[in-house]
mmCIF file with all atom_site columns, C-alpha atoms in Angstrom:
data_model
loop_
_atom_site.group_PDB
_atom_site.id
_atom_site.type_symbol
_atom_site.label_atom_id
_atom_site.label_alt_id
_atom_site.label_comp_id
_atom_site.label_asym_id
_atom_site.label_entity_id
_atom_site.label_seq_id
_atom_site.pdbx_PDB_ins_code
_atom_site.Cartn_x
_atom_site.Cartn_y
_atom_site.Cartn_z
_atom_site.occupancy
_atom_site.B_iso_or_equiv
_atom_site.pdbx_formal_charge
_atom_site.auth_seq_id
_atom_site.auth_comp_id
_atom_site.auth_asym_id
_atom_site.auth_atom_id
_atom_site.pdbx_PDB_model_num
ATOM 1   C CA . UNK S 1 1   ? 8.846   13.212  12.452  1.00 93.00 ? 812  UNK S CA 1
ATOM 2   C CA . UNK S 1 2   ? 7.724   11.523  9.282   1.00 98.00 ? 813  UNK S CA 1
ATOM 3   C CA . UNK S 1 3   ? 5.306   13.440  7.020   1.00 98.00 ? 814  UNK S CA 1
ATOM 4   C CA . UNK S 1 4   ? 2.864   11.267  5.096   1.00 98.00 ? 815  UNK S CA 1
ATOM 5   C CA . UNK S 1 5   ? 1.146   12.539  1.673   1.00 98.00 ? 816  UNK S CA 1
ATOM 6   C CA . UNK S 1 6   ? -1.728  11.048  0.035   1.00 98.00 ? 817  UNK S CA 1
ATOM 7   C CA . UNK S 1 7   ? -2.467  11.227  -4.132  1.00 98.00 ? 818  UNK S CA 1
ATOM 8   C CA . UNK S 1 8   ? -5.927  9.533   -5.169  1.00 98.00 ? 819  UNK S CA 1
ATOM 9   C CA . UNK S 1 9   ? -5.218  8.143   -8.348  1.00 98.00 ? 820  UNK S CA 1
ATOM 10  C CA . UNK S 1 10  ? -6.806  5.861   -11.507 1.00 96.00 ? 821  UNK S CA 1
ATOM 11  C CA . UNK S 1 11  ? -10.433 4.725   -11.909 1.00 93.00 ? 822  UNK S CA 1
ATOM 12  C CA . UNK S 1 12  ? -10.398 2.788   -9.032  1.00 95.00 ? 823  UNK S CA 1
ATOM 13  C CA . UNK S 1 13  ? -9.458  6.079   -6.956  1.00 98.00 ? 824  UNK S CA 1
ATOM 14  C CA . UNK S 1 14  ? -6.545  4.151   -5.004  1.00 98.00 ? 825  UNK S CA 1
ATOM 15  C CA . UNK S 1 15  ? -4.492  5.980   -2.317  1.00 98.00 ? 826  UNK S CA 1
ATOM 16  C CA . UNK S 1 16  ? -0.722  6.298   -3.479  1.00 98.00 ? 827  UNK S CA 1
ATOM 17  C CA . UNK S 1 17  ? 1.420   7.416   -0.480  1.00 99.00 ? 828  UNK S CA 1
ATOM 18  C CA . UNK S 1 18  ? 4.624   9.184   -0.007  1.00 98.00 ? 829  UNK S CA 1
ATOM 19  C CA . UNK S 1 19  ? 6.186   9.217   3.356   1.00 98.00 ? 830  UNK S CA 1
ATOM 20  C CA . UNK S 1 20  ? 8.912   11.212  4.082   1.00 98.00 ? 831  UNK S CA 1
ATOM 21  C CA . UNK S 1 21  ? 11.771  13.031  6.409   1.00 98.00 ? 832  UNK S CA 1
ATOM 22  C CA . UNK S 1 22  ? 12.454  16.568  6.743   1.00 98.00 ? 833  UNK S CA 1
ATOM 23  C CA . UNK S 1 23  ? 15.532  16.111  5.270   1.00 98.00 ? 834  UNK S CA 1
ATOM 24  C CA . UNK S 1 24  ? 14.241  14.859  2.503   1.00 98.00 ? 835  UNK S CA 1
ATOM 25  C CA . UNK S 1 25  ? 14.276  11.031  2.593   1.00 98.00 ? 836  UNK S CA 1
ATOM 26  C CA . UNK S 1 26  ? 11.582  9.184   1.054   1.00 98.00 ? 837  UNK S CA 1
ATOM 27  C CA . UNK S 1 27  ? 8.979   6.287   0.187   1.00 98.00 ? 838  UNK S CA 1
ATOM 28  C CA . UNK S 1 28  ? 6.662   5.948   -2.673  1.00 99.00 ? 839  UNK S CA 1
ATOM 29  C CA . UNK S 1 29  ? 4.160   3.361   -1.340  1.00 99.00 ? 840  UNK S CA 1
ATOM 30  C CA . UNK S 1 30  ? 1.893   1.961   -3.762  1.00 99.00 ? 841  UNK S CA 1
ATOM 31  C CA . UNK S 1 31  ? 2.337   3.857   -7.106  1.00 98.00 ? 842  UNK S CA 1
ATOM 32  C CA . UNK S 1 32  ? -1.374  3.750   -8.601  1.00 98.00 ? 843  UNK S CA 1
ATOM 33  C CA . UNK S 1 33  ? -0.717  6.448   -11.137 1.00 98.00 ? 844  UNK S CA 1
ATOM 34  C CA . UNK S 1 34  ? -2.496  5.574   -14.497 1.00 95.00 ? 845  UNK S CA 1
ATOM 35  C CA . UNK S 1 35  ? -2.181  8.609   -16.799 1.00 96.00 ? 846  UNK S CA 1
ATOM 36  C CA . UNK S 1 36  ? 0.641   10.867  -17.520 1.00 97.00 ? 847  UNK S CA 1
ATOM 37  C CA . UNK S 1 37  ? -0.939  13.807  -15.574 1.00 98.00 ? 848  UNK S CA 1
ATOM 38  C CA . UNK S 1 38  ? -0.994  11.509  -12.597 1.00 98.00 ? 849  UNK S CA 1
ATOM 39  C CA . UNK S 1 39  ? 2.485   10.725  -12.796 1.00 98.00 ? 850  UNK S CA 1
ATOM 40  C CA . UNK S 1 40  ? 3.238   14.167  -13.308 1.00 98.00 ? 851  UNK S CA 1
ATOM 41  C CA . UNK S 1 41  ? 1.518   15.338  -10.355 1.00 98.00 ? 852  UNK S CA 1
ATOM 42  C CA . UNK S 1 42  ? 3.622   12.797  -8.603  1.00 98.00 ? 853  UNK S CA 1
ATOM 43  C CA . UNK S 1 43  ? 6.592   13.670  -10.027 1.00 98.00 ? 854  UNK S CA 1
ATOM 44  C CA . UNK S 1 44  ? 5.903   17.289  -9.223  1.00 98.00 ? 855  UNK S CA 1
ATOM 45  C CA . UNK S 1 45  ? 5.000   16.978  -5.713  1.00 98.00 ? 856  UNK S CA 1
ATOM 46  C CA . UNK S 1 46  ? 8.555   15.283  -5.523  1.00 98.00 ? 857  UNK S CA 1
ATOM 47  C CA . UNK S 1 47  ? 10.694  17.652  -6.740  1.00 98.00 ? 858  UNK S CA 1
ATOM 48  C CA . UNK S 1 48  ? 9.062   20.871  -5.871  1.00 98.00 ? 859  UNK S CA 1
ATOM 49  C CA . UNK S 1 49  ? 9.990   18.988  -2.058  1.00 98.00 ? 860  UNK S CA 1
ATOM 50  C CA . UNK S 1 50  ? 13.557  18.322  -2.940  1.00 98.00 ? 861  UNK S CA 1
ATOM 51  C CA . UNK S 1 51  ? 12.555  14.391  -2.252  1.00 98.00 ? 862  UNK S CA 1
ATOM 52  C CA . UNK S 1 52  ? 14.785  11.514  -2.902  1.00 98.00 ? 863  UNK S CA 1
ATOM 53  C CA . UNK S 1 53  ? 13.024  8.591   -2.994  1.00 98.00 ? 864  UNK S CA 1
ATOM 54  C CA . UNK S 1 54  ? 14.610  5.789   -1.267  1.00 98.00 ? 865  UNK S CA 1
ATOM 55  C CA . UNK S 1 55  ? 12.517  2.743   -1.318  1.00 98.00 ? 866  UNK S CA 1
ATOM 56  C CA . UNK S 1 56  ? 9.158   1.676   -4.079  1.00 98.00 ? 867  UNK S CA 1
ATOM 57  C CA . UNK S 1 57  ? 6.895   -0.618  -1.640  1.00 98.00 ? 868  UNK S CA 1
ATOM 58  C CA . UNK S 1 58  ? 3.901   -2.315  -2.265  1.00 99.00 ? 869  UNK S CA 1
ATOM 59  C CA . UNK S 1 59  ? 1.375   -3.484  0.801   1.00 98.00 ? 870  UNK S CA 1
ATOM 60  C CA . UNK S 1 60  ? 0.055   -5.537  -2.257  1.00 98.00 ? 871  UNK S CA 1
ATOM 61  C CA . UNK S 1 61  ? -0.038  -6.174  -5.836  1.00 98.00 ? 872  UNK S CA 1
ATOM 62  C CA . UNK S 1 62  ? -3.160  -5.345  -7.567  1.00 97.00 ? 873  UNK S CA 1
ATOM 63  C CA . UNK S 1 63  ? -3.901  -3.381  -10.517 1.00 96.00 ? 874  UNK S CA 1
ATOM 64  C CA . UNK S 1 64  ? -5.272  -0.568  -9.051  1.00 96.00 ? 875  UNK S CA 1
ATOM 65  C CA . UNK S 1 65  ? -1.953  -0.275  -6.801  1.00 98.00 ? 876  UNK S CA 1
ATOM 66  C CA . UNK S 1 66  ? 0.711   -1.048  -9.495  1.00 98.00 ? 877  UNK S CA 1
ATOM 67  C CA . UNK S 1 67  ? -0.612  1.302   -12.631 1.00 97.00 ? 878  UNK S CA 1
ATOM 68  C CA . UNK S 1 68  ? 2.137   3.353   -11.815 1.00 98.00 ? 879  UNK S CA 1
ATOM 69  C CA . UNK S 1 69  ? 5.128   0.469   -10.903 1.00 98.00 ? 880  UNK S CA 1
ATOM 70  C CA . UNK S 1 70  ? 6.456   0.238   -13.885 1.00 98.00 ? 881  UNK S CA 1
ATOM 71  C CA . UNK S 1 71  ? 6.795   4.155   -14.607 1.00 98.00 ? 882  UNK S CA 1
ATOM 72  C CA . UNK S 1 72  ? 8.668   4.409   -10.833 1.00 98.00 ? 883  UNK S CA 1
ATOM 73  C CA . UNK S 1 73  ? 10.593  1.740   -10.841 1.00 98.00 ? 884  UNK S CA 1
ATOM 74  C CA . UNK S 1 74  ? 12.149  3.190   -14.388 1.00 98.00 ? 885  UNK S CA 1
ATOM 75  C CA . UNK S 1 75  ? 12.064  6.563   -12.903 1.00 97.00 ? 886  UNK S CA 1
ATOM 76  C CA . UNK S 1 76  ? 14.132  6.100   -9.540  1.00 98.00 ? 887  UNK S CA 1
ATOM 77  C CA . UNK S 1 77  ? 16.262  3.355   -11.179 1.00 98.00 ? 888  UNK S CA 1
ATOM 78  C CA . UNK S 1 78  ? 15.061  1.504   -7.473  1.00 98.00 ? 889  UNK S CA 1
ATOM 79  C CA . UNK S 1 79  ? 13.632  -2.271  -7.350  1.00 98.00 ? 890  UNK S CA 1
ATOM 80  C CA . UNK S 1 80  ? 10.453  -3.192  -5.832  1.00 98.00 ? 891  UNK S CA 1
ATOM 81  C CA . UNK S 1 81  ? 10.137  -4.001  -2.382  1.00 98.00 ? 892  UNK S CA 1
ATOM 82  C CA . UNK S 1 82  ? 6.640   -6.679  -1.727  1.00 98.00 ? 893  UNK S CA 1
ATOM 83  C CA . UNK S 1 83  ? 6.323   -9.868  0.402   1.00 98.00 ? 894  UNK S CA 1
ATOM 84  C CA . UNK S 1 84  ? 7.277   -12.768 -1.765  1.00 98.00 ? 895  UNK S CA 1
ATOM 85  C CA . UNK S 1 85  ? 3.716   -13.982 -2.000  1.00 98.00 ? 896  UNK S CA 1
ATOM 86  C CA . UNK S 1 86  ? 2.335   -11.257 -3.820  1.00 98.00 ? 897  UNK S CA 1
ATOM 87  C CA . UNK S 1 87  ? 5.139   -12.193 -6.887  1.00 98.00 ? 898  UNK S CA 1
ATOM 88  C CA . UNK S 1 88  ? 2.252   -13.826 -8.476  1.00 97.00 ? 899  UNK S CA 1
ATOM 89  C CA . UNK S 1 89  ? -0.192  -11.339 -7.989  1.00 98.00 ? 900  UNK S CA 1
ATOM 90  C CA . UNK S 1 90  ? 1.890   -8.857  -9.735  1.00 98.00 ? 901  UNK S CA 1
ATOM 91  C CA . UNK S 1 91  ? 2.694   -11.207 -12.657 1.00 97.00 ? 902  UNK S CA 1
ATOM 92  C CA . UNK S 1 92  ? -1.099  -11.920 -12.992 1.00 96.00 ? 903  UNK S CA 1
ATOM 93  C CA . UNK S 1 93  ? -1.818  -8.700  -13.858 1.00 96.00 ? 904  UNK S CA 1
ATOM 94  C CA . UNK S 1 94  ? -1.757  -8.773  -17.753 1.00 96.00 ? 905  UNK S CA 1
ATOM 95  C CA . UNK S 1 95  ? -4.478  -11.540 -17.731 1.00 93.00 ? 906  UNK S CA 1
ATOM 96  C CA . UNK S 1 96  ? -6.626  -9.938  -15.086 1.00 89.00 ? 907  UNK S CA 1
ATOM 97  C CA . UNK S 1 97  ? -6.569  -6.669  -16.373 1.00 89.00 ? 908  UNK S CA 1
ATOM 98  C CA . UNK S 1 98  ? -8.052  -8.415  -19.794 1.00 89.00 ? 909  UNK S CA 1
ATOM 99  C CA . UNK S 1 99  ? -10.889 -9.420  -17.754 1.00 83.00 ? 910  UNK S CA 1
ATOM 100 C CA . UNK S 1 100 ? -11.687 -5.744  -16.857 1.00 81.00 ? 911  UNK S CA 1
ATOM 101 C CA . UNK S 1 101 ? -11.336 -4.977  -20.979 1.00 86.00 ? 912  UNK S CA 1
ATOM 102 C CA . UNK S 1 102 ? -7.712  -3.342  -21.070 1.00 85.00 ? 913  UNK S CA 1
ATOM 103 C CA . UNK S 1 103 ? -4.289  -4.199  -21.496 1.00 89.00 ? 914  UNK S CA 1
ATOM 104 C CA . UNK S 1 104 ? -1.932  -4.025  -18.556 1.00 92.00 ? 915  UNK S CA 1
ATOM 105 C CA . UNK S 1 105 ? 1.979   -5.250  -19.466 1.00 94.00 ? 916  UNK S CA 1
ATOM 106 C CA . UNK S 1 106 ? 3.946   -7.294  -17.392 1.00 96.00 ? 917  UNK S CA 1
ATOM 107 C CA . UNK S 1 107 ? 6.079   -5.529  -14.951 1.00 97.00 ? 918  UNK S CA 1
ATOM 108 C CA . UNK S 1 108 ? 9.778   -5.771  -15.979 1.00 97.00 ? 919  UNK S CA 1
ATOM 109 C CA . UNK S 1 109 ? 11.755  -4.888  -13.106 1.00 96.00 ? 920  UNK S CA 1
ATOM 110 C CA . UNK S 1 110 ? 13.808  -6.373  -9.917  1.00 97.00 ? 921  UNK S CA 1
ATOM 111 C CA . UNK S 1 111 ? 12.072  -7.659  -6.438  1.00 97.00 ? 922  UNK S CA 1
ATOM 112 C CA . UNK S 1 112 ? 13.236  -7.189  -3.256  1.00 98.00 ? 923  UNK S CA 1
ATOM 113 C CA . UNK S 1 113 ? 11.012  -9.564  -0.719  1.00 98.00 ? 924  UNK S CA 1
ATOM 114 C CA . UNK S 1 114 ? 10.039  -8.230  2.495   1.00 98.00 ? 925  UNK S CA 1
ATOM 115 C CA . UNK S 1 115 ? 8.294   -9.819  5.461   1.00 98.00 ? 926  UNK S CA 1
ATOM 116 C CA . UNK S 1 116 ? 7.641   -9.654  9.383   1.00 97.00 ? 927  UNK S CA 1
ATOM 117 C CA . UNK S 1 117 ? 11.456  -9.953  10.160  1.00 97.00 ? 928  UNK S CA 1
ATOM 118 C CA . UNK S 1 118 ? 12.660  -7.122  7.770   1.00 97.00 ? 929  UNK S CA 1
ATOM 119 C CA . UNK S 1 119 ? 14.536  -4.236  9.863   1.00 95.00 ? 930  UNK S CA 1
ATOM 120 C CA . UNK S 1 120 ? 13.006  -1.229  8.360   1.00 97.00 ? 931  UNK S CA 1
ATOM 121 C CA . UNK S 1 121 ? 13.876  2.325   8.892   1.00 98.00 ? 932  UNK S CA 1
ATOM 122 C CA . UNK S 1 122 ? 13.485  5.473   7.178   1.00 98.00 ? 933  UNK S CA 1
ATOM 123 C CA . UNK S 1 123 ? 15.658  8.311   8.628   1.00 97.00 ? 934  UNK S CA 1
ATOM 124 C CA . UNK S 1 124 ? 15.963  7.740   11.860  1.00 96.00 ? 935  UNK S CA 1
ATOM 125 C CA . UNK S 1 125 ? 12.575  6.098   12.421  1.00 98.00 ? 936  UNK S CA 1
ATOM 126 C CA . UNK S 1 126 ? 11.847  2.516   12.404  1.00 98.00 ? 937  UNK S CA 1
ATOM 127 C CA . UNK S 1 127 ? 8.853   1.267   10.773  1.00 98.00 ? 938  UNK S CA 1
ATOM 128 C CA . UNK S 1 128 ? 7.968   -2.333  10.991  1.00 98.00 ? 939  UNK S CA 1
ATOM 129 C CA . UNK S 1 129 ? 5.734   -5.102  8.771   1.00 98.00 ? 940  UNK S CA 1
ATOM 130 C CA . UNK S 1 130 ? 2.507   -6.485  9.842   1.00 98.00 ? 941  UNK S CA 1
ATOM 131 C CA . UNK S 1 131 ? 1.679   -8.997  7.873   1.00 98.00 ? 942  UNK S CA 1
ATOM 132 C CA . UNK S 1 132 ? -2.224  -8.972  7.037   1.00 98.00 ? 943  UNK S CA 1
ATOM 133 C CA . UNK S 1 133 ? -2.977  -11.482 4.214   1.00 98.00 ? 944  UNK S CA 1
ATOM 134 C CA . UNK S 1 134 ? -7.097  -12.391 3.197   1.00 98.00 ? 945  UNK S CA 1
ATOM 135 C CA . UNK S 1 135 ? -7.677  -9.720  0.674   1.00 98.00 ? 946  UNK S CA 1
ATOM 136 C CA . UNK S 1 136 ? -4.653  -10.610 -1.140  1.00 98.00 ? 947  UNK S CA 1
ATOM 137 C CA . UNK S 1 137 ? -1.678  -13.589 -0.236  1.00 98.00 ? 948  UNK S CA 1
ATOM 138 C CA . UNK S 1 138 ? 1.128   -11.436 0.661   1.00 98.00 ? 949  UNK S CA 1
ATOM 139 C CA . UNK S 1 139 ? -0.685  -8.136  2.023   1.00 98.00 ? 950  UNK S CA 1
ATOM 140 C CA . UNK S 1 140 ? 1.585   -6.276  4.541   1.00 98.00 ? 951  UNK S CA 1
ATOM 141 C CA . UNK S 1 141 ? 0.653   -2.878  6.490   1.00 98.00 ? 952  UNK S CA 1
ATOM 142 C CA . UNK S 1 142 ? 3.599   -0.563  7.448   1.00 98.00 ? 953  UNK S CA 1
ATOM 143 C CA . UNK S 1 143 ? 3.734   0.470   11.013  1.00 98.00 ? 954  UNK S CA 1
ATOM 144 C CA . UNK S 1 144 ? 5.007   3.645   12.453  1.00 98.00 ? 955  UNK S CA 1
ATOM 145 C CA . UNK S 1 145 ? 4.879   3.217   16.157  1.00 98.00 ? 956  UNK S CA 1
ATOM 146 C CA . UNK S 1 146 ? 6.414   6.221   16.999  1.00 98.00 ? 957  UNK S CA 1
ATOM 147 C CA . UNK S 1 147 ? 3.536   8.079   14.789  1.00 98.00 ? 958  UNK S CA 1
ATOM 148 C CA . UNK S 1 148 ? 0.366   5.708   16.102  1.00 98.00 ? 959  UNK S CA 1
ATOM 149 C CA . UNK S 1 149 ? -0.024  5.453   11.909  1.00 98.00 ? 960  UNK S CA 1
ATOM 150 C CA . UNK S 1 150 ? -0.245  2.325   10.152  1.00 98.00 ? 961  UNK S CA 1
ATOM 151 C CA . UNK S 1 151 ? -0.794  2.150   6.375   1.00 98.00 ? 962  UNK S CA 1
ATOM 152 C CA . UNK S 1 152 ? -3.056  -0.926  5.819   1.00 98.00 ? 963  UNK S CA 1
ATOM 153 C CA . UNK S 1 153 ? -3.006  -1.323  2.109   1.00 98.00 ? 964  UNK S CA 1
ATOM 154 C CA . UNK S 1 154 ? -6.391  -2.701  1.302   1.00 98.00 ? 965  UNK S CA 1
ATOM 155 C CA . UNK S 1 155 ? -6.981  -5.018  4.195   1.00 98.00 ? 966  UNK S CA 1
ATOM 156 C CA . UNK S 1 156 ? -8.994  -2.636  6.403   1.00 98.00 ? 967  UNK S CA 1
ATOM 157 C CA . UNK S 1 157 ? -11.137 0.667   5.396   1.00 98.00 ? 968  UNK S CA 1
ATOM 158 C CA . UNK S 1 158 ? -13.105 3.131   7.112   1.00 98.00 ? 969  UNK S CA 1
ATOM 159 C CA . UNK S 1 159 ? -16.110 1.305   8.344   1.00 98.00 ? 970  UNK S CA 1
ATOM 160 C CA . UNK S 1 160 ? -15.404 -1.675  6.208   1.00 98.00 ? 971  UNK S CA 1
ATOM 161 C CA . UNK S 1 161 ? -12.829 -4.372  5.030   1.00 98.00 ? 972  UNK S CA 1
ATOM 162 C CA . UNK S 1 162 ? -11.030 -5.717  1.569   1.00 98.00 ? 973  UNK S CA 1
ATOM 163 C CA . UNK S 1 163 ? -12.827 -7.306  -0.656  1.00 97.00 ? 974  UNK S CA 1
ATOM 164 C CA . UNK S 1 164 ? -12.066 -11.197 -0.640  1.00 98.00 ? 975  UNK S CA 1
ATOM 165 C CA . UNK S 1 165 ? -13.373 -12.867 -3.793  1.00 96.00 ? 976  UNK S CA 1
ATOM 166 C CA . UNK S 1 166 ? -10.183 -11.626 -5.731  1.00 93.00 ? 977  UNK S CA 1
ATOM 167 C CA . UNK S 1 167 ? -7.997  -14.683 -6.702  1.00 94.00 ? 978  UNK S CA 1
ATOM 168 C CA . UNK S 1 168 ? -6.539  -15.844 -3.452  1.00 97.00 ? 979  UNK S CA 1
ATOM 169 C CA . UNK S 1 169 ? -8.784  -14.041 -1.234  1.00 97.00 ? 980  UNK S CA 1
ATOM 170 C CA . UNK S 1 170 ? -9.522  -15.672 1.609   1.00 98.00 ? 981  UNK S CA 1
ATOM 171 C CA . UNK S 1 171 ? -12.378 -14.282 4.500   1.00 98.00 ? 982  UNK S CA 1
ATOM 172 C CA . UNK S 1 172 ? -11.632 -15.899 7.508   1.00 98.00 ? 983  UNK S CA 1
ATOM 173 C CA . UNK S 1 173 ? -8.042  -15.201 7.111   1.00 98.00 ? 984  UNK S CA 1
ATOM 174 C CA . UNK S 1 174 ? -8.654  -11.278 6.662   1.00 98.00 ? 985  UNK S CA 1
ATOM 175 C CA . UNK S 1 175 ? -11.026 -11.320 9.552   1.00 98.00 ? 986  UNK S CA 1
ATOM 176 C CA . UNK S 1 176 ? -8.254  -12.948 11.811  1.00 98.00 ? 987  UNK S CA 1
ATOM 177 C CA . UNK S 1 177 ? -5.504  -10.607 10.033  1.00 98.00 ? 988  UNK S CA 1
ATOM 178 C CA . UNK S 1 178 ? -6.808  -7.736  11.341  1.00 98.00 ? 989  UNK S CA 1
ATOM 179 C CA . UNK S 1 179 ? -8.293  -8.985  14.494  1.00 98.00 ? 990  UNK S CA 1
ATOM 180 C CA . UNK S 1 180 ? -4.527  -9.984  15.157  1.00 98.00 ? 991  UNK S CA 1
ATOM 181 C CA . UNK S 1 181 ? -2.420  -7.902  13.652  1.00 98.00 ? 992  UNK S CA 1
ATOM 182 C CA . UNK S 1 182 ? -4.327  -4.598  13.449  1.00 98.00 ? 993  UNK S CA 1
ATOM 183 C CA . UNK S 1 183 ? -6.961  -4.007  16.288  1.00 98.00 ? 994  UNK S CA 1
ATOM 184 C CA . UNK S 1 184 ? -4.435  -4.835  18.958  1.00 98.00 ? 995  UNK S CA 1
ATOM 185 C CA . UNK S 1 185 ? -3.208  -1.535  18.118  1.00 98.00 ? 996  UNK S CA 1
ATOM 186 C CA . UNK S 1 186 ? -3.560  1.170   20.229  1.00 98.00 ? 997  UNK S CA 1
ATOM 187 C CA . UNK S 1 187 ? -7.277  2.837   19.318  1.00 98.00 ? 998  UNK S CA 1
ATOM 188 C CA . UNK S 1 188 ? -5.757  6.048   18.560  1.00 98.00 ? 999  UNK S CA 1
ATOM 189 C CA . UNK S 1 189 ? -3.910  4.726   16.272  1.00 98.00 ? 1000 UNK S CA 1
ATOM 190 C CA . UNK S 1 190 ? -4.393  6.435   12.742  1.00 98.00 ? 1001 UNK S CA 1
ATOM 191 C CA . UNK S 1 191 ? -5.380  3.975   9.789   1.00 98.00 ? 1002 UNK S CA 1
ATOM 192 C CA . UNK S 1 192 ? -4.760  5.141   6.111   1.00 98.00 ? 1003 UNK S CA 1
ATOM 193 C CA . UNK S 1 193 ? -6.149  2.698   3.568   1.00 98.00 ? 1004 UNK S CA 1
ATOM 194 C CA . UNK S 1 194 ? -5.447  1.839   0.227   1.00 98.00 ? 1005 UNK S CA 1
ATOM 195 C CA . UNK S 1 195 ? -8.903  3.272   -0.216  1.00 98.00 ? 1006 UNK S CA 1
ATOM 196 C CA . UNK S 1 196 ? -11.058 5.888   1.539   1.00 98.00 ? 1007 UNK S CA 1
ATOM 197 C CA . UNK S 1 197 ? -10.449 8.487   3.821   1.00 98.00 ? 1008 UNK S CA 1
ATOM 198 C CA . UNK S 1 198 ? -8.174  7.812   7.142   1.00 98.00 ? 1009 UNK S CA 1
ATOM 199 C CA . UNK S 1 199 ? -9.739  6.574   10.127  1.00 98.00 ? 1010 UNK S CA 1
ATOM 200 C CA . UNK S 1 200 ? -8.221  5.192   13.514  1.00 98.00 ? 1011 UNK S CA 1
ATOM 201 C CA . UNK S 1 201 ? -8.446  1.944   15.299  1.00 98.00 ? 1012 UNK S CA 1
ATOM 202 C CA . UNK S 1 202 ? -10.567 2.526   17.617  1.00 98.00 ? 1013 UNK S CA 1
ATOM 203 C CA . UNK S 1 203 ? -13.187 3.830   15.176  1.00 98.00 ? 1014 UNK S CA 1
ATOM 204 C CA . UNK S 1 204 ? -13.342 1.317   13.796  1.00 98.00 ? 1015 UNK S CA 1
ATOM 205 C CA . UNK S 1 205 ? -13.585 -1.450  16.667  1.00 97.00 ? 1016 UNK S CA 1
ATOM 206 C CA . UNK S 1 206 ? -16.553 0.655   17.600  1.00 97.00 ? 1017 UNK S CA 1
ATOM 207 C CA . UNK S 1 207 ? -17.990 1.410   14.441  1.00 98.00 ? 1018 UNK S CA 1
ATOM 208 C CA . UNK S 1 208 ? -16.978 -1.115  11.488  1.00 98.00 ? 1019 UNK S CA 1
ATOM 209 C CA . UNK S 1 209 ? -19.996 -3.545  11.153  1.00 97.00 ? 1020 UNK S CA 1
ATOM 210 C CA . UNK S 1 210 ? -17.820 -6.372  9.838   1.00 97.00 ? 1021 UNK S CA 1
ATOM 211 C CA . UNK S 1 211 ? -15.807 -6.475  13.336  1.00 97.00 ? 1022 UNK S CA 1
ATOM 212 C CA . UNK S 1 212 ? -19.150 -6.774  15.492  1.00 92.00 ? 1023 UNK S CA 1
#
């Protein structure tokens, strides 16, 4: 049994996840940690659980998901695992974050490119890729069948969806992302978002106004 925790971190209060066995193996999904008390709650969390973090994964590459990339990536000496069309997202990032009026450096690390057809596994428990582009090119959820969880990344929210006027966005795609790849899910299937509190699919089938 995988045991997933949340941190709510930076301005833009963005869910950074860490998923993890109870022996110890672990994720660090989306590393939004912007300040060093952030990253020190992070860090703490970690090794007062005698974690080992296996794998740095991004469902996508926005600023508000990668403050804290840079900072991991140096920390656990691990690359960065993202589907190959979010590469340009993530080296965007110094000139979009000028357009919100501060300075964001370009990520210096290595990428490891994931999609639909990557065999995934953490422990003993297989977690697959559903790929869920519109609020962002490359925008992949991480399922955990065994666990009816997925962790959508910022393509669908409690009672609402991502944003799509971000470069790249695209509405119609999202829309048919998650009518596809998402609400086919079973409806007790629990949803944590890049954003907001948890919720579960069928909640949101009944209750999301943008899936009427």
């Amino acid at each position: 049994m995988l045991t997933l925790q949340t941190f709510t971190f930076n301005p833009f209060s963005e869910n950074t996840y860490i998923l993890y066995t109870p022996q110890g193996n672990a994720w660090l999904i989306d590393p939004g940690c912007c300040t060093h008390s952030e990253e020190v709650r992070l860090r703490d969390f970690i090794q007062e659980k005698g974690l080992k973090i296996e794998k740095i994964l991004l469902t996508h590459a926005h600023i508000d998901h990668v403050f804290g990339l840079q900072w991991a990536v140096d920390t656990f000496s691990l690359p960065v695992h993202l589907h190959a069309n979010e590469q340009e997202i993530l080296e965007r990032n110094p000139m979009d974050a000028r357009l919100f009026g501060f300075d964001f450096p370009a990520f210096e690390g290595t990428y490891v490119f994931v999609d639909t057809h990557t065999p995934l596994s953490l422990g003993e428990t297989p977690i697959a890729i559903r790929f869920v582009p519109g609020h962002s090119p490359g925008s992949i959820a991480f399922y955990i069948e065994s666990q009816a969880m997925i962790l959508s990344g910022d393509a669908l929210f409690r009672r609402s969806i991502g944003r799509t006027d971000l470069y790249k966005g695209d509405y119609d795609q999202l829309i048919n992302s998650i009518r596809t790849q998402l609400l086919t899910l079973a409806d007790d299937t629990q949803v944590y978002s890049g954003h907001g509190q948890p919720t579960t699919i069928g909640e949101e089938k009944r209750l999301n106004p943008f899936l009427q």
